[in-house]
Coordinates of C-alpha atoms in Angstrom, one line a residue:
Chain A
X1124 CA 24.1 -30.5 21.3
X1125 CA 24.1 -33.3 18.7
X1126 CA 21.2 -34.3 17.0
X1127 CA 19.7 -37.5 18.3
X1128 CA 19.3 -40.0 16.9
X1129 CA 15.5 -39.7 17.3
X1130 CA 15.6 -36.6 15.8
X1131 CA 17.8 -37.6 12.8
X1132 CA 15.4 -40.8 12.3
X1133 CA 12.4 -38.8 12.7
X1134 CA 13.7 -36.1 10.0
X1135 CA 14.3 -39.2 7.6
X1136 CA 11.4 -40.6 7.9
X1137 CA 9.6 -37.3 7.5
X1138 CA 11.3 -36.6 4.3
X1139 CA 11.6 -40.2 2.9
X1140 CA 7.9 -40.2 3.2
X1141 CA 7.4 -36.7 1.7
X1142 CA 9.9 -37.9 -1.5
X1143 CA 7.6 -41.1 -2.3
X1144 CA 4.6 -39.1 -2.0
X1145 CA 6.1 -37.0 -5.1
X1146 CA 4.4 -38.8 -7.9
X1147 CA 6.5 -36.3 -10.7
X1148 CA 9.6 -36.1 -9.1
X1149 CA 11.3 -38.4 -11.4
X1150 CA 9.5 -37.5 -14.7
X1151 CA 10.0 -33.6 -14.1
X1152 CA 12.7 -31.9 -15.0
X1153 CA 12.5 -29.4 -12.7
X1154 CA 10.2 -30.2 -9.9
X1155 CA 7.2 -27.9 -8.9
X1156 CA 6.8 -25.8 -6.4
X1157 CA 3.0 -24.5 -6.0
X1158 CA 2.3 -21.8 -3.4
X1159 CA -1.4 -20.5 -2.0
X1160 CA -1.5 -17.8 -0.2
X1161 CA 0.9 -14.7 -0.5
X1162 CA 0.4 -13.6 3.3
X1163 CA 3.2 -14.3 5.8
X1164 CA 3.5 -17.7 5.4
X1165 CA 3.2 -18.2 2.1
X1166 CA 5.3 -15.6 0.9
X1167 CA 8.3 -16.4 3.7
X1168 CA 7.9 -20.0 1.8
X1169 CA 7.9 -19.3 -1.5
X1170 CA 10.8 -16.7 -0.9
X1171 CA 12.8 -19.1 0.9
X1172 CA 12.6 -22.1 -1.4
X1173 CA 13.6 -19.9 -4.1
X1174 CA 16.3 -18.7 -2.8
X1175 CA 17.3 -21.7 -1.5
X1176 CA 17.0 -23.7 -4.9
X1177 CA 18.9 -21.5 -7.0
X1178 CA 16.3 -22.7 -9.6
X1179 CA 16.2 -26.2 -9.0
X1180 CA 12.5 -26.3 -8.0
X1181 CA 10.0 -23.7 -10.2
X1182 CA 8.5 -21.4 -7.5
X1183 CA 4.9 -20.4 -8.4
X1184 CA 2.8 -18.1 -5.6
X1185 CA -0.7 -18.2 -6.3
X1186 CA -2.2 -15.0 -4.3
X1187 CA -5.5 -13.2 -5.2
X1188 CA -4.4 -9.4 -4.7
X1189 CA -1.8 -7.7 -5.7
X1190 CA -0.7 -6.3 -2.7
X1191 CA -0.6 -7.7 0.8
X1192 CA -2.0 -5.7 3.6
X1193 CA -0.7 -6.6 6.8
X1194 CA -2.8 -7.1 10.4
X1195 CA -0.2 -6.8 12.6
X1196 CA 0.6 -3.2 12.8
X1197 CA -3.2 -2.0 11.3
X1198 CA -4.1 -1.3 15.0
X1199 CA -1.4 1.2 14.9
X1200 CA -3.0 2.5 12.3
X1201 CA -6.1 2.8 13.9
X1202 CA -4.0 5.1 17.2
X1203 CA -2.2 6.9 14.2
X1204 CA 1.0 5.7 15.0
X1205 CA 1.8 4.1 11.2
X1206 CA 0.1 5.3 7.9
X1207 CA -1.9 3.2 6.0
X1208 CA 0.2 3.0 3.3
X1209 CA 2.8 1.3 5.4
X1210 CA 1.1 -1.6 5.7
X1211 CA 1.1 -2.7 1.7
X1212 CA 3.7 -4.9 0.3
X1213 CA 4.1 -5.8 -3.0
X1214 CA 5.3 -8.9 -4.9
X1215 CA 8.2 -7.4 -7.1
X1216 CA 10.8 -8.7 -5.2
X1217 CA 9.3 -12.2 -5.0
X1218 CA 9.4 -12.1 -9.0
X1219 CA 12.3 -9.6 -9.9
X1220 CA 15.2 -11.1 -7.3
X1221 CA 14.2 -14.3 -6.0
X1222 CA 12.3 -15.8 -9.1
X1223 CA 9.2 -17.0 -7.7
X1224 CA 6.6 -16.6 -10.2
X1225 CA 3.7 -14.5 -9.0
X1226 CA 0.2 -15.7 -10.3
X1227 CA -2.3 -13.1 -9.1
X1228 CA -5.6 -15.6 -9.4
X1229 CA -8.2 -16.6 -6.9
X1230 CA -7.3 -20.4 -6.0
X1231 CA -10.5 -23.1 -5.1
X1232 CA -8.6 -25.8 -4.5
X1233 CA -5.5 -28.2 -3.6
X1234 CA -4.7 -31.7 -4.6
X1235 CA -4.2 -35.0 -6.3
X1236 CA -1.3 -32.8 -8.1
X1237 CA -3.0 -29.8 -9.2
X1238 CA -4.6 -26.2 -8.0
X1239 CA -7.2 -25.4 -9.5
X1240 CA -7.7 -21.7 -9.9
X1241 CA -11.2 -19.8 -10.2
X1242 CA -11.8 -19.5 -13.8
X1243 CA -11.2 -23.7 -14.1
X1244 CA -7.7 -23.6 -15.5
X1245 CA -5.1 -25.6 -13.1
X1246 CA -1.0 -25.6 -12.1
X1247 CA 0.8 -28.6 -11.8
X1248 CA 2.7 -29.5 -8.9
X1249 CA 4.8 -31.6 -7.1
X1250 CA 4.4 -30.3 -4.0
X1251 CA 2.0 -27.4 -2.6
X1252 CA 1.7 -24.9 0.2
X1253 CA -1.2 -24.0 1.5
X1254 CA -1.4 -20.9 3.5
X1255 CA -4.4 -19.1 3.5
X1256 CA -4.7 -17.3 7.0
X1257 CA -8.3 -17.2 8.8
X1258 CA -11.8 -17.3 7.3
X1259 CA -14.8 -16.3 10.0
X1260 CA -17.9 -18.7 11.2
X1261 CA -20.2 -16.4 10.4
X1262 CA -23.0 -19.6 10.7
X1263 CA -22.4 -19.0 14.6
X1264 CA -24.2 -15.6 14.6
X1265 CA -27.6 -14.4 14.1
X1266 CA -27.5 -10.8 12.2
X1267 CA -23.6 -10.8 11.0
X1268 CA -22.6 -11.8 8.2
X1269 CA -19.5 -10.8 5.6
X1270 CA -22.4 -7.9 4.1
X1271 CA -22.6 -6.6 7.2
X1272 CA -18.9 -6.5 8.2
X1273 CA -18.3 -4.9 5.0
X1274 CA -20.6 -2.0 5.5
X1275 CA -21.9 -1.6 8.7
X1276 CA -19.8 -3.0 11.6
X1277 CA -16.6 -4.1 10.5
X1278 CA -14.8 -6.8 11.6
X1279 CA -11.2 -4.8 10.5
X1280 CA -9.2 -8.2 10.6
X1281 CA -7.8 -8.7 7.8
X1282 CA -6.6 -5.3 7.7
X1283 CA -7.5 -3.0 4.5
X1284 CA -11.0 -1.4 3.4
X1285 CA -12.6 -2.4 6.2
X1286 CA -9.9 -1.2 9.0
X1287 CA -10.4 2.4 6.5
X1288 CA -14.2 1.9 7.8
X1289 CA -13.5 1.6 11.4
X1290 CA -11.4 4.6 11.6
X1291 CA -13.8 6.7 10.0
X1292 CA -16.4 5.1 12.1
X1293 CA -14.3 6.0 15.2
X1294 CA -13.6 9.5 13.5
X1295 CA -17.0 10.4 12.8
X1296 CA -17.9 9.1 16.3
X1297 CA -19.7 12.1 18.5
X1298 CA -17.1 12.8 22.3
X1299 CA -18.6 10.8 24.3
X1300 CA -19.8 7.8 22.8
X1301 CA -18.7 4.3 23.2
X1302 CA -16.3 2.3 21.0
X1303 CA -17.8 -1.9 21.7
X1304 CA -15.1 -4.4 20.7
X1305 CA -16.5 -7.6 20.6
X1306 CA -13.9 -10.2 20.3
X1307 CA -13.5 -14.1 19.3
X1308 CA -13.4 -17.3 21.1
X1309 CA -10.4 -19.2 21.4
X1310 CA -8.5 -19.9 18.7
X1311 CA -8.1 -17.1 16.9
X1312 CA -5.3 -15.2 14.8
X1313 CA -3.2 -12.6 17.1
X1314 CA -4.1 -13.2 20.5
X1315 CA -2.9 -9.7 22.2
X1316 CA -4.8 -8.2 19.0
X1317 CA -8.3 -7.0 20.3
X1318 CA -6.7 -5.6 23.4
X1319 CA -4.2 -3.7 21.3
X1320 CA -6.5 -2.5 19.1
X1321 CA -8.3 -1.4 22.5
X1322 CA -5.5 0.5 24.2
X1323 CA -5.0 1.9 20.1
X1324 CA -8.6 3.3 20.4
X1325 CA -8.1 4.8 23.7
X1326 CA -4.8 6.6 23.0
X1327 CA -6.6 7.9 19.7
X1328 CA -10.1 9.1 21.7
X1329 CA -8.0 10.2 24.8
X1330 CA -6.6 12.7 22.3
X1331 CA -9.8 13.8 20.3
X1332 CA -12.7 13.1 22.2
X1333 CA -11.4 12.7 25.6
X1334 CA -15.6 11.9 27.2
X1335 CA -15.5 8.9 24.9
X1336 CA -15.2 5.1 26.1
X1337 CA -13.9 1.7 25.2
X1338 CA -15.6 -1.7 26.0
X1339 CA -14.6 -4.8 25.5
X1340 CA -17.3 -7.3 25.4
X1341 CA -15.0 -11.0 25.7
X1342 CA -16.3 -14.7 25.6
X1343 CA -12.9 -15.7 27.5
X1344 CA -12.8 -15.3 31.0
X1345 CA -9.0 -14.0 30.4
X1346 CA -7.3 -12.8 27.9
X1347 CA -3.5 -12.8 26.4
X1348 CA -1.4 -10.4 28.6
X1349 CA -4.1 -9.5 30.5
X1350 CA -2.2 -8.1 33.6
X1351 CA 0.0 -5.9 31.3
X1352 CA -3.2 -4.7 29.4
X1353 CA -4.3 -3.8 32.7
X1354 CA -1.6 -1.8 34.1
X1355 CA -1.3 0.2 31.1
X1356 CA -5.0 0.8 30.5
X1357 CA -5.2 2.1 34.1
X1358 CA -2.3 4.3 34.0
X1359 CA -2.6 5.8 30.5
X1360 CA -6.3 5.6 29.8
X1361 CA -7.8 5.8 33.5
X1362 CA -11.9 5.2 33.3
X1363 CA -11.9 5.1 29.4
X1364 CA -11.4 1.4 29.1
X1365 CA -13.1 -0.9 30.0
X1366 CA -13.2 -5.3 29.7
X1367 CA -16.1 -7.5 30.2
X1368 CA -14.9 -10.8 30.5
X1369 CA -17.2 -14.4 29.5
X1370 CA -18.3 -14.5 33.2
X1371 CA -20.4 -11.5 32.5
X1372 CA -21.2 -12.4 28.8
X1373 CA -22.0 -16.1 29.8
X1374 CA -19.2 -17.4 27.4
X1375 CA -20.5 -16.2 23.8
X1376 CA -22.2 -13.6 22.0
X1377 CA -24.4 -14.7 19.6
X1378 CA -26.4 -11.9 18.1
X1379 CA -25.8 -8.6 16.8
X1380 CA -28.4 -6.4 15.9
X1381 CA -26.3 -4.4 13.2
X1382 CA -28.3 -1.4 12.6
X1383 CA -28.2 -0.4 16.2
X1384 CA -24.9 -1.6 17.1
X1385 CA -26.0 -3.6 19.8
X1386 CA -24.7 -7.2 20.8
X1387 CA -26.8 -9.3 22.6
X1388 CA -24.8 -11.7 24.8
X1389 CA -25.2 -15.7 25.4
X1390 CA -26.6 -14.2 28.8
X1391 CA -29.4 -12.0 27.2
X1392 CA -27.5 -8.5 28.1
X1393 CA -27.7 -6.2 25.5
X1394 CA -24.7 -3.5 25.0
X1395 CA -25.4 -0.6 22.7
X1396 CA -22.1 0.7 21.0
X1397 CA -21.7 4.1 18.7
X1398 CA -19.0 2.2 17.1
X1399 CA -19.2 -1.7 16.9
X1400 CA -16.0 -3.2 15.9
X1401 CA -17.2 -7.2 16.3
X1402 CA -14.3 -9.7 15.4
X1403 CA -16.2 -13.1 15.3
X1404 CA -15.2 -16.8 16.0
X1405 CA -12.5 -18.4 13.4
X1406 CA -11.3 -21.0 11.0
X1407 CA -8.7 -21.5 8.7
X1408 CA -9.3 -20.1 5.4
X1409 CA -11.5 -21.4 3.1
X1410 CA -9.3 -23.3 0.8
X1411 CA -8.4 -25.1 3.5
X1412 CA -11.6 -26.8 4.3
X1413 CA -12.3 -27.0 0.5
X1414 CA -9.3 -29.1 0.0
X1415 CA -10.1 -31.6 2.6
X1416 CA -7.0 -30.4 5.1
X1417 CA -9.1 -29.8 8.1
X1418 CA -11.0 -32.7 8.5
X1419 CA -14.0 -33.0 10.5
X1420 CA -12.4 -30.1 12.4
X1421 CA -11.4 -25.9 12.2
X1422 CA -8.0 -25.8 11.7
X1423 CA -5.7 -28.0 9.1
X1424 CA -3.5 -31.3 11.3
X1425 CA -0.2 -30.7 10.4
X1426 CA 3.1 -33.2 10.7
X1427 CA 5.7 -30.5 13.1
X1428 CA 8.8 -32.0 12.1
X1429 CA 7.7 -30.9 8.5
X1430 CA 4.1 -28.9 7.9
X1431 CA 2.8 -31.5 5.9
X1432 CA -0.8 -32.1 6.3
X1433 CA -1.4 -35.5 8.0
X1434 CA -4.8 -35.9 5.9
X1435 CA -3.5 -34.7 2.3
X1436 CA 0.5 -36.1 1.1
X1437 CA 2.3 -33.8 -0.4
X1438 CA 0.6 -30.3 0.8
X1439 CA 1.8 -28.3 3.6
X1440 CA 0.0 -26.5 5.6
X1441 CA 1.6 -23.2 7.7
X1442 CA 0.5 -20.4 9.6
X1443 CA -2.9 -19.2 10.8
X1444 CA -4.7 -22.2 8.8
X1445 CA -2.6 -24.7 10.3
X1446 CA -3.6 -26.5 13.8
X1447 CA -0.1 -24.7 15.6
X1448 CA -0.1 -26.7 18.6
X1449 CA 1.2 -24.4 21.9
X1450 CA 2.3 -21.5 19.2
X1451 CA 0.1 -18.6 18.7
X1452 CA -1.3 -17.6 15.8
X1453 CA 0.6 -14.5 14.7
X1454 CA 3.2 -13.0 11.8
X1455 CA 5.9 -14.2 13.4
X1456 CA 4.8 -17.8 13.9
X1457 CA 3.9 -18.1 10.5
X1458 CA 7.3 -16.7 9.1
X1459 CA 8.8 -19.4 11.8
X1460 CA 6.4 -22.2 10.3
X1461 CA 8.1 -21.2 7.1
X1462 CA 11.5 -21.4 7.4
X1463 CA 10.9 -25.0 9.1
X1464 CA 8.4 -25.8 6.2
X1465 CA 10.9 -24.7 3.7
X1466 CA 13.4 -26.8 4.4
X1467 CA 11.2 -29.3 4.0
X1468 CA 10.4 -29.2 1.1
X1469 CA 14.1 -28.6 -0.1
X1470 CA 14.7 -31.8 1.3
X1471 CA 12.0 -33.4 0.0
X1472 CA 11.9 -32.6 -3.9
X1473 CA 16.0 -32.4 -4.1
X1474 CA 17.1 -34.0 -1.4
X1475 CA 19.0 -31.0 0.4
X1476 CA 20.1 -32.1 4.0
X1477 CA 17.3 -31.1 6.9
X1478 CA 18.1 -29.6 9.9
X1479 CA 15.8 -30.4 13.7
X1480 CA 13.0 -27.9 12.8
X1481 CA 12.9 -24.4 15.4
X1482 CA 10.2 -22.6 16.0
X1483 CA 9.9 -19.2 17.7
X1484 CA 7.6 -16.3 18.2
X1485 CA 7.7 -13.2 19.8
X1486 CA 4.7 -10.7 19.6
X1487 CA 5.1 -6.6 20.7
X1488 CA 1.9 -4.9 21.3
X1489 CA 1.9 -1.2 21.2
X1490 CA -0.2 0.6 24.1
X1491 CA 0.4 3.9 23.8
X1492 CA 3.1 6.4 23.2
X1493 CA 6.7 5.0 23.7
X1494 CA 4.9 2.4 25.6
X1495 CA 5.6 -1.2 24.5
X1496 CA 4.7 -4.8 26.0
X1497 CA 5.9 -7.8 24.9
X1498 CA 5.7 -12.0 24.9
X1499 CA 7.6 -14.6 23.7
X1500 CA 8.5 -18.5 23.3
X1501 CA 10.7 -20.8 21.4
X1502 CA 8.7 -24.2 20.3
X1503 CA 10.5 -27.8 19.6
X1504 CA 8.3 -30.5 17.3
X1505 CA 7.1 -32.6 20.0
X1506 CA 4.8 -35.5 19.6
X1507 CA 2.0 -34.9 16.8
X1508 CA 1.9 -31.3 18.0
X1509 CA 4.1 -27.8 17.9
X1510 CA 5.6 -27.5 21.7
X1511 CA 6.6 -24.7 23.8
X1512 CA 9.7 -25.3 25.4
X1513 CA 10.2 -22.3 27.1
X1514 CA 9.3 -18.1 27.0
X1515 CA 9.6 -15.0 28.5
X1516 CA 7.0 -11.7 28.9
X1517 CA 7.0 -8.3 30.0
X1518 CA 6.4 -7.3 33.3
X1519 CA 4.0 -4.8 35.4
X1520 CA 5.8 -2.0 36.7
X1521 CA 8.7 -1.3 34.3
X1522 CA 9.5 1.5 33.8
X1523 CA 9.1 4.4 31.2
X1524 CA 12.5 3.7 29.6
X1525 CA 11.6 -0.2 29.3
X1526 CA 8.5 0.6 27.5
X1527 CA 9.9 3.2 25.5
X1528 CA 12.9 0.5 24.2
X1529 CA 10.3 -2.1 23.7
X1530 CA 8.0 0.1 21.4
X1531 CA 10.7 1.3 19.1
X1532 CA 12.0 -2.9 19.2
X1533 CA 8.5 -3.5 17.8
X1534 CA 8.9 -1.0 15.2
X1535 CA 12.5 -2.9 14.3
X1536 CA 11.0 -5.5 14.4
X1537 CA 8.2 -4.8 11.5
X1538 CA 10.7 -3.5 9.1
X1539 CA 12.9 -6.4 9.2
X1540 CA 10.0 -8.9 9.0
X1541 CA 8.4 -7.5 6.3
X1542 CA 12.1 -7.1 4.8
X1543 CA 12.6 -11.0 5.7
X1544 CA 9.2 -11.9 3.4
X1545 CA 8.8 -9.0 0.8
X1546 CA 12.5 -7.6 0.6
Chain B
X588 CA 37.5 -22.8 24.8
X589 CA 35.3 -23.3 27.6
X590 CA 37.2 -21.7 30.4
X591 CA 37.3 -18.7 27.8
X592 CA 33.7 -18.4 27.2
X593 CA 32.6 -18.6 30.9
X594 CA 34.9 -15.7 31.7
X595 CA 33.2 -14.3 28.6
X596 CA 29.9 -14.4 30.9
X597 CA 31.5 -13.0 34.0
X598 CA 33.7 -10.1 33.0
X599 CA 33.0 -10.0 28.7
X600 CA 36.6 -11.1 28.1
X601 CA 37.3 -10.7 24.2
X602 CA 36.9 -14.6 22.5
X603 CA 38.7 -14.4 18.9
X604 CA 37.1 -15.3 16.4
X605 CA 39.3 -18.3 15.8
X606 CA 37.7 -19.9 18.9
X607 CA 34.5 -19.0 18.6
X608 CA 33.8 -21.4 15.5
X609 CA 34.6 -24.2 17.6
X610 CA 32.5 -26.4 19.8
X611 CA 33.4 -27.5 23.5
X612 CA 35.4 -30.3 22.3
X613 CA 37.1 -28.1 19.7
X614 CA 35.6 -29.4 17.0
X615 CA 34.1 -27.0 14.1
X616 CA 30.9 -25.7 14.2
X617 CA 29.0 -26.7 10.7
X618 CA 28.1 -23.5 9.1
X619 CA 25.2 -25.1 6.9
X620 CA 23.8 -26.0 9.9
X621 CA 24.4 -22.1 10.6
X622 CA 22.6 -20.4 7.7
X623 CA 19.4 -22.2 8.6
X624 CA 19.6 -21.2 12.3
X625 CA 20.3 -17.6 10.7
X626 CA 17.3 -17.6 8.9
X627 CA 15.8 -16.9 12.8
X628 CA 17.8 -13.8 13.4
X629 CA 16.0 -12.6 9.4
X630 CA 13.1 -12.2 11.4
X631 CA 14.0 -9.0 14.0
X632 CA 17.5 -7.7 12.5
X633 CA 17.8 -5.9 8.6
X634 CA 20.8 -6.1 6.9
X635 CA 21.0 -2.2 7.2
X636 CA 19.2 -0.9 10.0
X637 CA 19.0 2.5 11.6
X638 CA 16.2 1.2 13.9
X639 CA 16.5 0.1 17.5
X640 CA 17.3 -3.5 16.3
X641 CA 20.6 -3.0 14.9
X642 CA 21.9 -4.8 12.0
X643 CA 24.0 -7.9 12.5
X644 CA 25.4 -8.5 9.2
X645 CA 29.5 -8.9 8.9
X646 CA 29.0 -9.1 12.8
X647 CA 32.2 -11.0 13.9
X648 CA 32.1 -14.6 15.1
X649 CA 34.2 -13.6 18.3
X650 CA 31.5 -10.7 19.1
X651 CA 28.5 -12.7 18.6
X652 CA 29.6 -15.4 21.2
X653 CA 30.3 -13.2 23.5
X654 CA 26.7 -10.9 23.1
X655 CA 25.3 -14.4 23.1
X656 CA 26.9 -15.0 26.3
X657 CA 26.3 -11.9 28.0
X658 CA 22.3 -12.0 26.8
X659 CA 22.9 -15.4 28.6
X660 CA 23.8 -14.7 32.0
X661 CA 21.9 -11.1 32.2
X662 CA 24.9 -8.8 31.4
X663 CA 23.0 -7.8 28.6
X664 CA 19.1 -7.2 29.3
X665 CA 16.9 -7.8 26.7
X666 CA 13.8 -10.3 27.5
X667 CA 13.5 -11.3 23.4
X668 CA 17.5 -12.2 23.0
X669 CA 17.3 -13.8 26.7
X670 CA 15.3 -16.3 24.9
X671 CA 17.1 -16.7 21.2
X672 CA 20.6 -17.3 23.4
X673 CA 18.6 -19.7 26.1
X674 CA 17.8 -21.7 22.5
X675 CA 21.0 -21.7 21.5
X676 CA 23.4 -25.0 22.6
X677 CA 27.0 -24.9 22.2
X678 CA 26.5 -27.1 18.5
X679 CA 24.3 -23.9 17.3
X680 CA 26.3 -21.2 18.8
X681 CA 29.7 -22.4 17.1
X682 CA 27.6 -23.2 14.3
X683 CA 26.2 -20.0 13.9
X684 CA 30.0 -18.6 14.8
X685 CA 31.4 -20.6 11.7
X686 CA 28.5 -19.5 9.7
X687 CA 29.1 -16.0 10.6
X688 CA 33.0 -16.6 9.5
X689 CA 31.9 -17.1 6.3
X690 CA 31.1 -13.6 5.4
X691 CA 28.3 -15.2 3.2
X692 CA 25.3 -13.3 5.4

């Protein structure tokens, strides 16, 4: 296939656009590079630029903690299939081999050339990244709030000290009682995640406290891979799990009384939980909506030929913050989003040739021992939006050897990813 | 060329590597346009692997057409490659192919 001439048209207009929006890029000797977010996204970024310029753009990550925890795989933590430890990365590669320099600093805010970081002091740049995963609409609840997620009943995700919580929670948990995972409204990060983290629970409790239950209490009236969720919780888990879906919960659930652990749904049904593990409704993180990128709206408008935010020139937007069109929101979109977005901005502060953008993302969810599922699409940047062109997903009734190759491809699959962004 | 790599799909006849950094119309594949469609494969296979992804680095531009053409007509099952060689045209396949022959990855 040659490009088209639409394409070719499109990608010069994208990156003519993105080079006159570049106030210093004729004054600066080497132009400026300024990264938010050292999760997926912005780390894939930052990484690829760098290695891409060979020092020709000045790479600066800004990223609060000095490790990153990741949330895909913490559910496996939570079935002891992967040690918490695991799931830390460091930075030392990003500085040591690839050059990026690593500010660990709590950023506020993006634009008119500058981030300004939490103590007031800013950093310069020509063109920024912005990629700060999820924050949670707390305002939508009565009785939850970040306090009570931190203590009480955690919302474990965003992986570390409060994923620690849920275990013990789960640990400390009499045989017999009932694990209540309340999950979010559409859209939210990791789609299969809740139901995961469900058939994680279930493996765990079908092991130590084998009387125990799981319920999920959903808004959606369906969920992602819901017939393979199914099929696995019947055969592995028989009785223990079980899914309410929104035409039982009336499409939201709106109160949680945290000292009992009981949610009260949009229907005025009340479930009582031993453990409550409630992931509430999301947004993209707070920087995000600080900095103007998300309009009137949740999630940041992003150009898909380049990530650029169609509200703010000159900051990209990528992964869970960004509005991702058909893609999912998930570790592997986000590194996609930033090979795409990297590019970019090659092209745009030094003029490197830019290729039709690709997108892809394929997701493994782990439910049970040697037991695997899996889903997957590639994505084109179609008009104003991120566009599935075409995908594939596991099916019911494969057998043990087709799970059992899928799970360990998942577990490939992590090591090489968190190679591709930390390594 | 084109003979070579639909017999490749039926009956996984060798394709050297010579012709496998060509398009259909025997042109060469543009191994910039390569690296960045390599970038993709960063995301599921390590340079050294011992897990059940292997490791495609040095793999042979000959051998990668060939995998990409068996993943494409089912000789090889694997639902996640199905879809990376469904994505991949003949520009990006001899692209990748004459990326590949560079050694570079």
């Amino acid at each position: 296939m040659e490009f088209s001439r639409r394409q070719t048209m499109q990608i010069a207009a994208a990156v003519g656009a993105a080079a006159l929006s570049a106030p210093n890029i004729a004054r600066a000797a080497t132009p400026k590079l300024v990264v938010v977010g050292g999760g997926t996204g912005g780390a894939s970024v930052a990484k690829y630029v760098a290695a891409a310029a060979k020092g020709a753009v000045d790479v600066t990550l800004v990223e609060r903690n000095p490790l990153y925890m990741t949330c895909y795989f913490s559910n496996l933590y939570l079935g002891d299939h992967w040690d918490f430890d695991r799931l830390a990365h460091n930075y030392e590669a990003m500085k040591a081999v690839h050059g990026v320099n690593v500010v660990h600093a709590h950023a506020q805010s993006v634009g008119d050339g500058a981030v300004t970081l939490s103590d007031g002091s800013t950093l310069a740049y020509d063109r920024a990244v912005v990629a700060p995963g999820i924050d949670f609409k707390y305002e939508l609840y009565e009785g939850f709030d970040e306090e009570i997620a931190s203590t009480l009943v955690p919302h474990a995700y965003k992986s570390g000290n409060q994923l620690l919580l849920l275990k013990q929670q789960i640990m400390g948990m009499e045989d017999g009682g009932t694990v209540v995972i309340a999950t979010p409204p559409n859209p939210y990060r990791c789609p299969p995640g809740p139901y995961e983290r469900a058939s994680m629970i279930a493996g765990w409790l079908s092991k130590h406290k084998p009387a125990s239950k799981v319920l999920i209490l959903d808004p959606k009236s369906k969920h992602s891979k819901q017939g393979l969720f199914t099929e696995a919780w019947n055969r592995l888990y028989p009785g223990m799990v079980e899914w309410v879906g929104g035409d039982f919960t009336g499409g939201a659930l709106p109160v949680v009384d945290a000292k009992n652990r009981t949610v009260i749904t949009a229907d005025d049904e009340e479930f009582e939980a031993d453990v409550l593990n409630f992931i509430p409704a999301q947004k993209a993180g707070q920087i995000a909506i600080d900095s103007g990128l998300t309009g009137d709206g949740d999630w940041a408008s992003v150009d898909p030929m380049t990530l650029e935010s169609t509200l703010v020139p000159g900051v990209h937007v990528l992964g869970d913050a960004c509005a991702n069109g058909d893609m999912p929101k998930s570790g592997f979109s986000a590194n996609s989003q930033a090979k795409v977005c990297a590019q970019a901005v090659m092209a745009a502060m030094t003029g490197k040739k830019a290729f039709p953008p690709r997108f892809r993302n394929t997701c493994w969810s782990l439910v049970g021992d040697d037991y695997g599922i899996k889903v997957g699409a590639n994505y084109k940047a179609g008009d104003g939006k991120i566009e599935k062109t075409d995908g594939f997903i596991s099916q019911t009734n494969e057998d043990d050897a087709t799970h059992a190759a899928t799970a360990a491809e998942g577990f490939g699959w992590y090591e090489a990813m968190t190679s591709d962004i930390f390594g | 060329m084109l003979v070579a790599l639909m017999a490749s799909a039926c009956f996984a006849e060798d394709i050297t590597d010579a012709e496998a950094v060509l398009r259909a119309d025997g042109t060469p594949g543009d191994p910039e346009y390569g690296a960045y469609l390599a970038q993709e494969c960063a995301a599921c296979h390590l340079a050294e692997s011992t897990s059940a992804v292997p490791s495609i680095a040095g793999i042979e531009p000959g051998y990668f057409r060939m995998a990409m053409a068996e993943y494409g007509s089912r000789i090889r099952e694997n639902a996640a490659m199905e879809n990376v060689a469904r994505s991949l045209g003949d520009e990006e396949l001899a692209a990748l192919a004459a990326y590949f022959a560079t050694n570079q990855h």
